[in-house]
């Protein structure tokens, strides 16, 4: 998450930016909330691993939006936050951010099994195993954030956790060890997710070419492609600091506008894709 504000905006500009971010966050969470209600109001969805993984992605995005928007607003309303509270917010935000690509990989694997191993799908992708997989996602997604906290405990005195800090990751975790950990985990996690997406897409593509009935296979192809697009948008947040540093010297007066647009495009807008991928495209959801 990148919620950094480097230059103080005037009151009108700060108010406008916060209204845009908060309004978009509320709209996205309202749409996603309707999907959550639809899921839990129909037992059919809770028996299908595909929809269980999807609704987990939606709920995860809702939590991420709440945390991300809260951190963004805090940079204006109260830039200095108790470091312990900031740790909780940043760790939860970083974990939910990391879980999104992992969940997309899981959804692609489920589609791969459904299309390429249809006779085994019911045995492999049971609701119980899906919930175990989701728990595993949270364990894996939490590891990098827990590593950050452990490093922080090793290099900072206990008094640090009662001090005030600027509440964003690069301020809370500024050491070289944190930066190395961040780079390593991002490379490992994203490489793994991309390998899974590319492999499942290619296998579904080959199956579609051999299949007499190409409808479901082609739809699975498009779904995995959309997962790839969503993952690309999520990965844009990794280059946001680089874009900020690159563009700032050319447009020093508009630096906060650049930061705002980068945050909007890389952190908020990708969360609109989740309801579009299934909520709009999926006939079962539309009928409900």
CSV table of C-alpha atoms in Angstrom, one decimal:
chain,number,residue,atom,x,y,z
A,1,UNK,CA,0.0,0.0,0.0
A,2,UNK,CA,1.2,3.4,-0.8
A,3,UNK,CA,-0.5,6.2,1.1
A,4,UNK,CA,2.3,8.7,1.2
A,5,UNK,CA,1.7,12.4,1.0
A,6,UNK,CA,5.0,14.3,0.5
A,7,UNK,CA,3.9,17.9,0.2
A,8,UNK,CA,1.1,19.5,2.1
A,9,UNK,CA,-2.0,20.2,-0.1
A,10,UNK,CA,-4.2,23.2,0.4
A,11,UNK,CA,-7.5,22.6,2.2
A,12,UNK,CA,-9.7,22.4,-0.9
A,13,UNK,CA,-7.4,20.0,-2.8
A,14,UNK,CA,-7.0,17.7,0.3
A,15,UNK,CA,-10.8,17.7,0.8
A,16,UNK,CA,-11.4,16.8,-2.9
A,17,UNK,CA,-8.9,14.0,-2.9
A,18,UNK,CA,-10.2,12.5,0.3
A,19,UNK,CA,-13.8,12.7,-0.9
A,20,UNK,CA,-12.8,10.9,-4.1
A,21,UNK,CA,-11.0,8.1,-2.3
A,22,UNK,CA,-13.6,7.6,0.4
A,23,UNK,CA,-16.5,7.7,-2.1
A,24,UNK,CA,-14.8,5.2,-4.4
A,25,UNK,CA,-14.0,3.0,-1.4
A,26,UNK,CA,-17.7,3.1,-0.3
A,27,UNK,CA,-19.0,2.4,-3.8
A,28,UNK,CA,-16.6,-0.6,-4.3
A,29,UNK,CA,-17.5,-2.0,-0.9
A,30,UNK,CA,-21.2,-1.5,-1.4
A,31,UNK,CA,-21.1,-3.5,-4.7
A,32,UNK,CA,-18.9,-6.2,-3.1
A,33,UNK,CA,-21.2,-6.2,-0.1
A,34,UNK,CA,-24.2,-7.0,-2.3
A,35,UNK,CA,-22.2,-9.9,-3.7
A,36,UNK,CA,-21.4,-11.2,-0.2
A,37,UNK,CA,-25.1,-11.0,0.7
A,38,UNK,CA,-26.0,-12.9,-2.5
A,39,UNK,CA,-23.4,-15.6,-1.7
A,40,UNK,CA,-24.6,-16.2,1.9
A,41,UNK,CA,-28.3,-16.0,0.9
A,42,UNK,CA,-28.1,-19.0,-1.4
A,43,UNK,CA,-26.7,-22.4,-0.1
A,44,UNK,CA,-25.8,-23.3,-3.7
A,45,UNK,CA,-22.8,-21.0,-3.7
A,46,UNK,CA,-21.4,-22.2,-0.4
A,47,UNK,CA,-21.2,-25.8,-1.8
A,48,UNK,CA,-19.1,-24.7,-4.8
A,49,UNK,CA,-15.3,-24.2,-4.3
A,50,UNK,CA,-15.2,-21.7,-7.2
A,51,UNK,CA,-17.6,-19.3,-5.5
A,52,UNK,CA,-16.1,-19.9,-2.0
A,53,UNK,CA,-12.7,-18.7,-3.4
A,54,UNK,CA,-14.3,-15.8,-5.2
A,55,UNK,CA,-16.2,-14.6,-2.2
A,56,UNK,CA,-13.1,-14.8,-0.1
A,57,UNK,CA,-11.4,-12.6,-2.7
A,58,UNK,CA,-14.2,-10.1,-2.5
A,59,UNK,CA,-14.2,-10.0,1.4
A,60,UNK,CA,-10.4,-9.7,1.3
A,61,UNK,CA,-10.7,-6.8,-1.1
A,62,UNK,CA,-13.3,-5.2,1.2
A,63,UNK,CA,-10.9,-5.4,4.2
A,64,UNK,CA,-8.0,-4.1,2.1
A,65,UNK,CA,-10.1,-1.1,0.8
A,66,UNK,CA,-11.1,-0.2,4.4
A,67,UNK,CA,-7.6,-0.3,5.6
A,68,UNK,CA,-6.1,1.4,2.6
A,69,UNK,CA,-8.6,4.2,2.6
A,70,UNK,CA,-8.2,4.6,6.4
A,71,UNK,CA,-4.4,5.0,6.0
A,72,UNK,CA,-4.8,7.4,3.2
A,73,UNK,CA,-7.2,9.6,5.2
A,74,UNK,CA,-4.9,9.4,8.2
A,75,UNK,CA,-2.0,10.9,6.2
A,76,UNK,CA,-4.1,14.1,6.0
A,77,UNK,CA,-6.1,14.1,9.3
A,78,UNK,CA,-3.5,12.8,11.7
A,79,UNK,CA,-0.1,12.1,9.9
A,80,UNK,CA,1.6,11.0,13.2
A,81,UNK,CA,0.1,7.8,14.6
A,82,UNK,CA,1.0,5.6,17.5
A,83,UNK,CA,3.5,3.1,16.1
A,84,UNK,CA,1.7,0.1,17.7
A,85,UNK,CA,-1.6,1.0,16.0
A,86,UNK,CA,0.3,1.7,12.8
A,87,UNK,CA,1.9,-1.7,12.9
A,88,UNK,CA,-1.5,-3.4,13.2
A,89,UNK,CA,-3.0,-1.3,10.3
A,90,UNK,CA,0.1,-1.8,8.0
A,91,UNK,CA,0.4,-5.5,8.8
A,92,UNK,CA,-3.3,-6.2,8.1
A,93,UNK,CA,-3.2,-4.1,4.9
A,94,UNK,CA,0.0,-5.7,3.6
A,95,UNK,CA,-1.4,-9.2,4.4
A,96,UNK,CA,-4.6,-8.6,2.6
A,97,UNK,CA,-2.7,-7.1,-0.3
A,98,UNK,CA,-0.5,-10.2,-0.5
A,99,UNK,CA,-3.4,-12.6,-0.3
A,100,UNK,CA,-5.1,-11.1,-3.5
A,101,UNK,CA,-2.6,-12.6,-6.0
A,102,UNK,CA,-2.4,-15.9,-4.0
A,103,UNK,CA,-6.2,-16.2,-4.1
A,104,UNK,CA,-6.1,-15.5,-7.9
A,105,UNK,CA,-3.7,-18.3,-8.3
A,106,UNK,CA,-6.0,-20.6,-6.3
A,107,UNK,CA,-9.0,-19.7,-8.5
A,108,UNK,CA,-6.9,-20.4,-11.6
A,109,UNK,CA,-6.0,-23.8,-10.3
A,110,UNK,CA,-9.6,-24.6,-9.5
A,111,UNK,CA,-10.6,-23.7,-13.1
A,112,UNK,CA,-7.7,-25.8,-14.4
A,113,UNK,CA,-9.0,-28.8,-12.4
A,114,UNK,CA,-12.6,-28.2,-13.5
A,115,UNK,CA,-11.6,-28.1,-17.2
A,116,UNK,CA,-8.6,-30.5,-17.5
A,117,UNK,CA,-9.5,-33.0,-14.7
A,118,UNK,CA,-13.3,-32.9,-14.7
A,119,UNK,CA,-13.7,-36.4,-13.3
A,120,UNK,CA,-11.6,-35.5,-10.2
A,121,UNK,CA,-12.9,-32.0,-9.6
A,122,UNK,CA,-15.7,-33.0,-7.2
A,123,UNK,CA,-13.2,-35.1,-5.1
A,124,UNK,CA,-10.4,-32.5,-5.1
A,125,UNK,CA,-12.2,-29.2,-4.8
A,126,UNK,CA,-14.5,-29.9,-1.9
A,127,UNK,CA,-15.8,-27.0,0.3
A,128,UNK,CA,-13.8,-28.4,3.3
A,129,UNK,CA,-10.5,-28.5,1.3
A,130,UNK,CA,-11.3,-25.0,-0.1
A,131,UNK,CA,-11.6,-23.6,3.4
A,132,UNK,CA,-8.3,-25.3,4.4
A,133,UNK,CA,-6.7,-23.7,1.3
A,134,UNK,CA,-8.0,-20.3,2.4
A,135,UNK,CA,-6.5,-20.8,5.9
A,136,UNK,CA,-3.2,-21.7,4.2
A,137,UNK,CA,-3.4,-18.5,2.1
A,138,UNK,CA,-3.6,-16.4,5.3
A,139,UNK,CA,-0.7,-18.2,6.8
A,140,UNK,CA,1.5,-17.7,3.7
A,141,UNK,CA,0.3,-14.1,3.3
A,142,UNK,CA,1.0,-13.2,6.9
A,143,UNK,CA,4.6,-14.5,6.9
A,144,UNK,CA,6.2,-11.4,5.3
A,145,UNK,CA,4.4,-9.0,7.6
A,146,UNK,CA,5.4,-11.1,10.7
A,147,UNK,CA,9.0,-11.1,9.4
A,148,UNK,CA,8.8,-7.3,9.3
A,149,UNK,CA,7.6,-7.2,12.9
A,150,UNK,CA,10.4,-9.5,14.1
A,151,UNK,CA,13.0,-7.4,12.3
A,152,UNK,CA,11.5,-4.3,13.9
A,153,UNK,CA,11.7,-5.9,17.4
A,154,UNK,CA,15.3,-6.8,16.8
A,155,UNK,CA,16.5,-3.3,15.7
A,156,UNK,CA,14.2,-0.9,17.6
A,157,UNK,CA,13.9,-0.4,21.4
A,158,UNK,CA,10.6,-1.2,23.1
A,159,UNK,CA,10.0,2.5,23.5
A,160,UNK,CA,9.5,2.8,19.7
A,161,UNK,CA,6.1,1.1,20.0
A,162,UNK,CA,4.8,3.9,22.1
A,163,UNK,CA,6.2,6.7,19.8
A,164,UNK,CA,4.5,8.5,17.0
A,165,UNK,CA,5.3,7.7,13.3
A,166,UNK,CA,4.2,8.6,9.8
A,167,UNK,CA,1.9,5.6,9.2
A,168,UNK,CA,3.0,4.1,5.9
A,169,UNK,CA,5.2,1.0,5.3
A,170,UNK,CA,8.4,2.8,4.2
A,171,UNK,CA,8.3,5.0,7.3
A,172,UNK,CA,7.5,2.2,9.7
A,173,UNK,CA,9.9,-0.3,8.2
A,174,UNK,CA,12.8,1.8,6.9
A,175,UNK,CA,15.8,-0.5,7.5
A,176,UNK,CA,17.8,-2.3,4.7
A,177,UNK,CA,16.7,-5.6,6.2
A,178,UNK,CA,13.1,-4.6,5.7
A,179,UNK,CA,13.7,-3.5,2.1
A,180,UNK,CA,15.6,-6.8,1.3
A,181,UNK,CA,12.7,-8.8,2.8
A,182,UNK,CA,10.2,-6.9,0.8
A,183,UNK,CA,12.0,-7.4,-2.5
A,184,UNK,CA,12.6,-11.1,-1.8
A,185,UNK,CA,9.0,-11.9,-0.9
A,186,UNK,CA,7.6,-9.9,-3.7
A,187,UNK,CA,9.8,-11.6,-6.3
A,188,UNK,CA,9.1,-15.1,-4.9
A,189,UNK,CA,5.4,-14.7,-4.4
A,190,UNK,CA,4.7,-13.0,-7.7
A,191,UNK,CA,6.9,-15.3,-9.7
A,192,UNK,CA,5.0,-18.3,-8.2
A,193,UNK,CA,1.6,-16.7,-9.0
A,194,UNK,CA,2.6,-15.9,-12.6
A,195,UNK,CA,4.0,-19.5,-13.2
A,196,UNK,CA,0.6,-20.9,-12.0
A,197,UNK,CA,-1.4,-18.5,-14.1
A,198,UNK,CA,0.6,-19.1,-17.3
A,199,UNK,CA,0.7,-22.9,-16.7
A,200,UNK,CA,-3.1,-23.2,-16.0
A,201,UNK,CA,-3.9,-20.9,-19.0
A,202,UNK,CA,-1.8,-23.0,-21.4
A,203,UNK,CA,-3.3,-26.3,-20.1
A,204,UNK,CA,-6.8,-24.9,-20.4
A,205,UNK,CA,-6.0,-23.6,-23.9
A,206,UNK,CA,-4.7,-27.1,-25.1
A,207,UNK,CA,-7.8,-28.7,-23.5
A,208,UNK,CA,-10.1,-26.3,-25.3
A,209,UNK,CA,-8.5,-27.1,-28.7
A,210,UNK,CA,-9.0,-30.8,-28.2
A,211,UNK,CA,-12.5,-30.6,-26.7
A,212,UNK,CA,-15.6,-31.1,-28.8
A,213,UNK,CA,-17.6,-28.8,-26.4
A,214,UNK,CA,-15.4,-25.6,-26.2
A,215,UNK,CA,-17.8,-23.4,-24.3
A,216,UNK,CA,-16.7,-23.9,-20.7
A,217,UNK,CA,-13.0,-24.2,-21.6
A,218,UNK,CA,-13.1,-20.9,-23.5
A,219,UNK,CA,-14.9,-19.2,-20.6
A,220,UNK,CA,-12.2,-20.6,-18.2
A,221,UNK,CA,-9.5,-19.2,-20.6
A,222,UNK,CA,-11.0,-15.8,-20.4
A,223,UNK,CA,-11.4,-15.9,-16.7
A,224,UNK,CA,-7.7,-16.8,-16.2
A,225,UNK,CA,-6.8,-14.0,-18.6
A,226,UNK,CA,-8.8,-11.6,-16.4
A,227,UNK,CA,-7.0,-12.9,-13.4
A,228,UNK,CA,-3.8,-12.0,-15.1
A,229,UNK,CA,-5.0,-8.5,-15.9
A,230,UNK,CA,-6.0,-8.1,-12.3
A,231,UNK,CA,-2.7,-9.3,-11.1
A,232,UNK,CA,-0.9,-6.9,-13.5
A,233,UNK,CA,-2.9,-4.0,-12.0
A,234,UNK,CA,-2.1,-5.1,-8.5
A,235,UNK,CA,1.6,-5.3,-9.4
A,236,UNK,CA,1.5,-1.7,-10.5
A,237,UNK,CA,1.6,-0.7,-6.9
A,238,UNK,CA,5.2,-2.0,-6.7
A,239,UNK,CA,6.4,0.6,-9.2
A,240,UNK,CA,4.4,3.5,-7.7
A,241,UNK,CA,7.4,4.7,-5.6
A,242,UNK,CA,9.6,4.6,-8.6
A,243,UNK,CA,7.1,6.5,-10.7
A,244,UNK,CA,6.8,9.1,-8.0
A,245,UNK,CA,10.5,9.6,-7.9
A,246,UNK,CA,10.8,9.6,-11.7
A,247,UNK,CA,8.0,12.1,-12.3
A,248,UNK,CA,8.5,14.4,-9.3
A,249,UNK,CA,11.6,16.3,-10.7
A,250,UNK,CA,9.7,17.0,-14.0
A,251,UNK,CA,6.5,18.1,-12.2
A,252,UNK,CA,7.5,19.3,-8.7
A,253,UNK,CA,4.5,21.5,-8.2
A,254,UNK,CA,2.1,18.6,-9.0
A,255,UNK,CA,3.9,16.0,-6.9
A,256,UNK,CA,0.9,15.3,-4.6
A,257,UNK,CA,-1.4,15.0,-7.7
A,258,UNK,CA,1.0,12.4,-9.2
A,259,UNK,CA,1.0,10.5,-5.8
A,260,UNK,CA,-2.8,10.7,-5.7
A,261,UNK,CA,-3.3,9.4,-9.2
A,262,UNK,CA,-0.8,6.6,-8.7
A,263,UNK,CA,-2.5,5.5,-5.5
A,264,UNK,CA,-6.0,5.7,-7.2
A,265,UNK,CA,-4.9,3.7,-10.2
A,266,UNK,CA,-2.8,1.0,-8.4
A,267,UNK,CA,-4.6,0.5,-5.1
A,268,UNK,CA,-8.3,1.4,-5.6
A,269,UNK,CA,-9.2,0.8,-9.2
A,270,UNK,CA,-8.0,-2.9,-9.4
A,271,UNK,CA,-10.5,-3.7,-6.7
A,272,UNK,CA,-13.3,-2.9,-9.1
A,273,UNK,CA,-12.4,-5.9,-11.3
A,274,UNK,CA,-13.5,-8.5,-8.7
A,275,UNK,CA,-17.2,-7.8,-9.0
A,276,UNK,CA,-16.8,-7.4,-12.8
A,277,UNK,CA,-15.1,-10.8,-13.3
A,278,UNK,CA,-17.8,-12.8,-11.6
A,279,UNK,CA,-20.6,-10.6,-10.4
A,280,UNK,CA,-21.4,-9.3,-13.9
A,281,UNK,CA,-20.1,-12.1,-16.1
A,282,UNK,CA,-21.5,-15.0,-14.0
A,283,UNK,CA,-25.0,-16.0,-14.9
A,284,UNK,CA,-25.7,-17.6,-11.5
A,285,UNK,CA,-24.9,-14.3,-9.7
A,286,UNK,CA,-26.9,-12.3,-12.1
A,287,UNK,CA,-30.0,-14.5,-11.6
A,288,UNK,CA,-29.8,-13.9,-7.9
